Coordinates of C-alpha atoms in Angstrom, one line a residue:
M631 CA -101.3 -87.5 27.7
S632 CA -99.1 -84.6 26.8
S633 CA -95.5 -84.6 26.0
A634 CA -92.8 -82.6 27.8
F635 CA -93.5 -79.8 25.3
G636 CA -97.2 -79.5 25.5
M637 CA -98.1 -81.6 22.5
P638 CA -100.0 -84.9 22.2
A639 CA -97.4 -87.7 22.5
V640 CA -97.3 -91.3 21.6
P641 CA -98.1 -93.2 24.9
E642 CA -95.0 -93.7 26.9
P643 CA -93.5 -97.1 26.7
R644 CA -94.2 -99.3 29.6
P645 CA -91.0 -99.4 31.7
N646 CA -89.3 -102.7 31.9
D647 CA -88.5 -104.1 35.4
D648 CA -84.8 -103.7 34.7
A649 CA -85.0 -100.3 33.0
P650 CA -82.8 -97.6 34.6
G651 CA -84.8 -95.6 37.2
Y652 CA -87.5 -98.1 37.8
P653 CA -87.4 -100.4 40.9
A654 CA -88.0 -104.1 40.3
A655 CA -91.3 -105.4 41.4
Q656 CA -91.2 -107.3 44.7
P657 CA -93.1 -110.7 44.9
S658 CA -95.4 -111.3 47.9
S659 CA -97.3 -114.3 49.1
A660 CA -101.1 -114.3 49.4
G661 CA -102.2 -113.6 53.0
E662 CA -98.7 -112.9 54.1
A663 CA -97.6 -109.5 55.3
S664 CA -94.7 -108.0 53.4
A665 CA -91.5 -108.1 55.3
P666 CA -90.2 -104.7 56.4
P667 CA -87.2 -103.4 54.5
A668 CA -83.8 -104.2 55.9
A669 CA -82.7 -100.6 55.6
A670 CA -84.3 -97.3 54.6
A671 CA -84.2 -96.8 50.8
A672 CA -81.8 -94.2 49.5
P673 CA -83.6 -91.0 48.4
T674 CA -84.3 -90.9 44.7
R675 CA -84.6 -87.9 42.5
P676 CA -88.2 -87.0 41.7
S677 CA -89.3 -88.0 38.2
R678 CA -89.7 -85.1 35.9
P679 CA -93.0 -85.0 34.1
G680 CA -93.2 -85.6 30.4
R681 CA -89.9 -87.3 29.8
L682 CA -89.6 -89.0 26.4
G683 CA -88.3 -92.3 25.2
V684 CA -85.5 -91.3 22.8
G685 CA -83.8 -93.4 20.1
I686 CA -80.5 -92.3 18.6
I687 CA -79.6 -93.0 14.9
S688 CA -76.6 -93.1 15.1
A689 CA -73.8 -93.0 17.7
G690 CA -71.5 -90.7 15.7
R691 CA -69.8 -87.7 17.2
V692 CA -73.1 -85.7 17.3
G693 CA -75.7 -88.3 18.1
A694 CA -73.9 -89.8 21.1
V695 CA -73.3 -86.4 22.6
L696 CA -76.8 -85.1 22.1
G697 CA -78.2 -88.4 23.5
S698 CA -76.0 -88.0 26.6
A699 CA -77.3 -84.4 27.0
L700 CA -80.9 -85.5 26.8
R701 CA -80.2 -88.4 29.2
S702 CA -78.8 -85.9 31.7
V703 CA -82.2 -84.1 31.9
D704 CA -84.0 -87.5 32.5
H705 CA -85.1 -88.5 29.1
Q706 CA -84.8 -92.3 28.6
I707 CA -82.5 -93.4 25.8
I708 CA -84.3 -96.5 24.7
G709 CA -81.7 -97.5 22.1
V710 CA -78.8 -96.4 19.9
H711 CA -77.8 -97.5 16.4
A712 CA -74.1 -98.1 16.1
V713 CA -72.4 -100.1 13.3
S714 CA -68.7 -99.3 13.4
A715 CA -66.4 -100.2 16.2
A716 CA -65.8 -96.5 16.8
S717 CA -69.5 -95.8 17.1
R718 CA -70.0 -98.8 19.5
E719 CA -67.1 -97.6 21.7
R720 CA -68.5 -94.1 21.7
A721 CA -72.0 -95.4 22.7
E722 CA -70.4 -97.3 25.6
L723 CA -68.6 -94.2 26.7
L724 CA -71.4 -91.7 26.5
L725 CA -74.5 -93.8 26.7
P726 CA -73.5 -96.6 29.1
G727 CA -76.2 -99.3 29.5
V728 CA -78.1 -98.2 26.5
P729 CA -78.8 -101.2 24.1
V730 CA -77.5 -101.1 20.6
L731 CA -80.5 -101.8 18.3
D732 CA -81.4 -102.0 14.7
I733 CA -82.9 -98.9 13.1
D734 CA -86.4 -100.6 12.8
D735 CA -86.4 -101.4 16.5
I736 CA -85.5 -97.9 17.5
V737 CA -88.2 -96.3 15.4
E738 CA -90.8 -98.7 16.7
R739 CA -90.0 -98.0 20.3
A740 CA -89.0 -94.3 20.5
E741 CA -91.3 -91.3 21.0
L742 CA -88.5 -89.1 19.8
V743 CA -86.1 -90.3 17.0
L744 CA -82.9 -88.3 16.7
L745 CA -81.4 -88.6 13.3
A746 CA -77.7 -87.7 13.5
V747 CA -76.5 -89.1 10.2
P748 CA -74.4 -87.7 7.3
D749 CA -76.3 -85.1 5.2
D750 CA -76.1 -87.3 2.1
A751 CA -77.7 -90.3 3.9
L752 CA -80.6 -88.4 5.5
A753 CA -83.1 -88.2 2.7
D754 CA -82.8 -91.9 1.7
L755 CA -83.1 -93.0 5.4
V756 CA -86.3 -91.0 6.0
Q757 CA -87.8 -92.1 2.7
G758 CA -86.9 -95.7 3.3
L759 CA -88.5 -95.8 6.7
A760 CA -91.6 -94.2 5.3
D761 CA -91.8 -96.7 2.5
L762 CA -91.8 -99.4 5.2
N763 CA -94.5 -97.6 7.2
R764 CA -92.2 -97.4 10.2
W765 CA -92.9 -93.8 11.2
Q766 CA -95.7 -93.4 13.8
P767 CA -98.3 -90.7 14.2
G768 CA -97.3 -88.1 16.9
Q769 CA -93.7 -89.3 16.9
L770 CA -91.1 -86.6 17.1
V771 CA -88.5 -86.9 14.3
V772 CA -85.5 -84.6 14.8
H773 CA -82.5 -84.3 12.5
T774 CA -79.3 -82.4 13.2
S775 CA -78.2 -81.4 9.7
G776 CA -77.3 -77.8 9.3
A777 CA -77.9 -77.9 5.5
Y778 CA -81.5 -79.2 5.6
G779 CA -84.7 -77.9 7.1
T780 CA -87.8 -80.0 7.6
A781 CA -88.6 -80.6 3.9
V782 CA -86.3 -83.6 4.0
L783 CA -88.5 -85.1 6.7
E784 CA -91.7 -84.7 4.6
P785 CA -92.1 -88.5 4.1
A786 CA -92.2 -88.9 7.9
R787 CA -94.6 -86.0 8.3
R788 CA -97.0 -87.7 5.8
C789 CA -97.0 -90.7 8.1
G790 CA -98.1 -88.4 11.0
A791 CA -94.7 -87.8 12.6
I792 CA -93.7 -84.3 13.8
P793 CA -90.7 -82.9 11.9
L794 CA -88.0 -80.8 13.6
A795 CA -84.6 -79.6 12.5
I796 CA -82.2 -78.6 15.2
H797 CA -78.5 -77.8 14.4
P798 CA -76.1 -76.9 17.2
A799 CA -73.6 -74.3 15.8
M800 CA -70.5 -76.1 17.1
T801 CA -68.0 -78.8 16.2
F802 CA -68.2 -82.2 18.0
G803 CA -65.3 -84.3 19.0
G804 CA -67.5 -87.1 20.3
F805 CA -66.3 -86.8 23.9
S806 CA -68.1 -86.1 27.2
T807 CA -66.6 -82.6 27.2
D808 CA -68.9 -81.8 24.3
V809 CA -71.9 -82.1 26.5
A810 CA -70.7 -79.1 28.7
R811 CA -69.9 -77.1 25.5
L812 CA -73.5 -77.4 24.5
V813 CA -74.5 -75.0 27.3
G814 CA -75.2 -71.6 25.7
C815 CA -74.5 -72.9 22.2
P816 CA -76.6 -71.3 19.4
M817 CA -79.0 -73.8 17.9
A818 CA -80.8 -73.2 14.6
V819 CA -84.4 -74.5 14.8
T820 CA -86.6 -75.0 11.8
A821 CA -90.1 -76.5 12.1
P822 CA -93.7 -75.9 11.1
A823 CA -95.1 -73.0 13.0
A824 CA -97.5 -75.1 15.0
V825 CA -94.7 -77.3 16.5
L826 CA -91.9 -74.7 16.5
P827 CA -92.1 -74.4 20.4
I828 CA -91.3 -78.1 20.6
G829 CA -88.1 -77.6 18.7
Q830 CA -87.2 -74.6 20.8
A831 CA -87.9 -76.4 24.0
L832 CA -85.7 -79.4 22.9
A833 CA -82.8 -77.0 22.1
V834 CA -83.1 -75.5 25.6
E835 CA -83.1 -79.0 27.1
L836 CA -79.9 -79.7 25.2
G837 CA -78.5 -76.7 26.9
G838 CA -78.5 -74.4 23.8
E839 CA -79.8 -71.0 22.9
P840 CA -82.4 -71.6 20.1
F841 CA -83.0 -69.2 17.3
V842 CA -85.6 -69.7 14.5
L843 CA -84.1 -70.2 11.0
P844 CA -86.4 -70.3 8.0
E845 CA -86.3 -73.4 5.7
E846 CA -84.9 -71.4 2.8
S847 CA -82.1 -70.0 4.8
R848 CA -80.6 -73.3 5.9
P849 CA -78.2 -73.9 3.0
A850 CA -76.7 -70.4 3.2
Y851 CA -76.5 -70.7 7.0
H852 CA -74.6 -74.0 6.7
A853 CA -72.3 -72.7 4.0
A854 CA -71.3 -69.8 6.4
L855 CA -70.5 -72.2 9.2
A856 CA -68.6 -74.5 7.0
H857 CA -66.6 -71.7 5.3
G858 CA -65.8 -70.1 8.7
A859 CA -65.0 -73.2 10.7
N860 CA -63.9 -75.9 8.2
H861 CA -61.8 -73.6 6.0
L862 CA -60.3 -72.0 9.1
V863 CA -58.8 -75.5 9.9
T864 CA -57.3 -75.6 6.3
L865 CA -55.9 -72.1 6.7
V866 CA -54.3 -72.7 10.2
T867 CA -52.8 -76.0 9.2
Q868 CA -51.3 -74.4 6.1
A869 CA -49.7 -71.7 8.3
V870 CA -48.3 -74.4 10.6
R871 CA -46.8 -76.1 7.5
I872 CA -45.2 -72.9 6.4
L873 CA -43.5 -72.5 9.8
A874 CA -42.4 -76.1 9.8
A875 CA -40.8 -75.7 6.3
A876 CA -39.1 -72.5 7.6
G877 CA -37.6 -74.4 10.5
V878 CA -40.0 -73.4 13.3
E879 CA -40.4 -76.5 15.5
D880 CA -43.7 -75.7 17.2
G881 CA -45.7 -73.8 14.7
A882 CA -49.0 -74.2 16.6
A883 CA -47.6 -72.7 19.8
T884 CA -46.1 -69.8 17.8
L885 CA -49.4 -69.1 16.1
A886 CA -51.7 -69.5 19.1
P887 CA -51.6 -66.0 20.6
L888 CA -51.8 -64.3 17.3
L889 CA -54.7 -66.4 15.9
S890 CA -56.6 -66.2 19.1
T891 CA -56.4 -62.4 19.1
A892 CA -57.2 -62.2 15.4
L893 CA -60.3 -64.4 15.7
D894 CA -61.5 -62.4 18.8
R895 CA -61.1 -59.1 16.9
A896 CA -62.8 -60.5 13.8
L897 CA -65.8 -61.6 15.8
R898 CA -66.0 -58.3 17.7
E899 CA -64.9 -55.7 15.2
G900 CA -65.4 -57.4 11.8
E901 CA -63.3 -56.0 9.0
A902 CA -62.1 -53.1 11.2
G903 CA -60.0 -55.6 13.0
L904 CA -57.9 -56.4 10.0
T905 CA -54.1 -55.8 10.1
G906 CA -51.1 -56.8 7.9
P907 CA -49.6 -55.9 4.6
V908 CA -52.8 -56.0 2.5
A909 CA -54.6 -53.8 5.0
R910 CA -51.7 -51.3 4.8
G911 CA -51.4 -51.5 1.0
D912 CA -47.9 -52.8 1.3
A913 CA -47.4 -54.5 -2.1
G914 CA -43.7 -55.0 -1.6
T915 CA -44.2 -57.2 1.4
V916 CA -46.8 -59.2 -0.5
R917 CA -44.2 -59.9 -3.3
T918 CA -41.7 -60.9 -0.7
H919 CA -44.2 -63.3 0.9
L920 CA -45.0 -65.0 -2.4
A921 CA -41.3 -65.4 -3.3
A922 CA -40.5 -66.9 0.1
L923 CA -43.4 -69.3 -0.1
A924 CA -42.4 -70.4 -3.6
D925 CA -39.0 -71.4 -2.4
L926 CA -40.1 -73.4 0.6
R927 CA -40.2 -77.2 0.6
D928 CA -41.7 -79.5 3.2
A929 CA -40.0 -82.4 5.0
D930 CA -40.4 -84.6 1.9
G931 CA -39.0 -82.0 -0.5
R932 CA -42.4 -81.1 -2.0
E933 CA -43.3 -77.5 -2.9
L934 CA -46.2 -75.8 -1.0
D935 CA -48.2 -75.1 -4.1
D936 CA -51.6 -75.3 -2.3
V937 CA -50.4 -72.8 0.3
V938 CA -49.3 -70.3 -2.4
S939 CA -52.7 -70.7 -4.2
T940 CA -54.6 -70.1 -0.9
Y941 CA -52.4 -67.0 0.0
R942 CA -53.1 -65.5 -3.4
A943 CA -56.9 -66.2 -3.3
L944 CA -57.4 -64.8 0.2
A945 CA -55.2 -61.8 -0.4
R946 CA -57.2 -61.0 -3.6
A947 CA -60.5 -61.3 -1.6
T948 CA -59.0 -59.0 1.1
V949 CA -58.0 -56.4 -1.5
A950 CA -61.4 -56.5 -3.0
R951 CA -63.2 -56.0 0.3
R952 CA -60.7 -53.2 1.4
E953 CA -61.3 -51.4 -1.9
A954 CA -65.0 -51.8 -1.7
T955 CA -65.2 -50.3 1.8
G956 CA -62.9 -47.4 0.9
A957 CA -60.0 -48.6 3.2
L958 CA -57.7 -48.9 0.1
G959 CA -57.3 -46.3 -2.6
E960 CA -57.4 -47.3 -6.3
Q961 CA -53.7 -46.9 -6.7
Q962 CA -52.9 -49.1 -3.7
A963 CA -55.4 -51.8 -4.8
R964 CA -53.8 -51.8 -8.3
A965 CA -50.3 -52.3 -6.9
L966 CA -51.5 -55.1 -4.7
R967 CA -53.2 -56.9 -7.6
E968 CA -50.0 -56.6 -9.7
A969 CA -48.0 -58.1 -6.8
L970 CA -50.5 -61.0 -6.7
G971 CA -50.1 -61.7 -10.4
E972 CA -53.3 -60.2 -11.8

């Protein structure tokens, strides 16, 4: 038997009578003709070849969404691990009818085990299951961490499992809308060369656009995504806080057109899309900004010290880049650094 991806697979689990997609067996008496059906059966979608029994560990924002995406292309989700009330609610929403199982039961029953757990928990989970001899030969073991490649799955590989690392380059809210957002999403795939096509095919089945990422590049890749996306949230919320302290009621609405355009230009034009006082070498405006920020207080009367520190750090980084690329002269750069307190 071959899997959906052209590789030998663990024999497919025998379907239960009440499993989704399988009709219940009809009893008949010996020597008695079967009664004709009362009505014509509704047409059913033809079964796609090579579908897998998938187990999800666990039903966090990523796991439940990816499980829903795999289910939408006819893979059978045999079970999901969900401990918290939020995870159980998410599983009911995105994976209705899928049983909540212990980790051991999922690994025992699944042909493909999807590990969507926090980065710091991944290595211990994989090693612990290996110590208990739970991994099976030919079983696909996929993790979704951006920071790790397949080395973290080495204990499972030594048990005969097939290690794959697939990371969608997007944020997850844990809602059904995330499934649609997977379409066209870049997905970093890391795997041994012999099984790399399996990882690429899985990414395509999730709706993504796979690209191959070497093992040694995963930490830097993940750092880039975290810096760009996570710190963007910090930066935007700081700007909203500044506006609130300045008396602007709806800071988010005020920033939206500007930030949308800035992000679009940054992605299309890179540093050439930069505007503002540092780009122009306007040291006087930078001084005015810092003085205004130092005078602001939030609704509780607290200073915005963290905002001032971030402004200085990002302005200094911008000055350094503009000078390095020749966009700022030495005298302009010196004036800006003095304004920033260097």
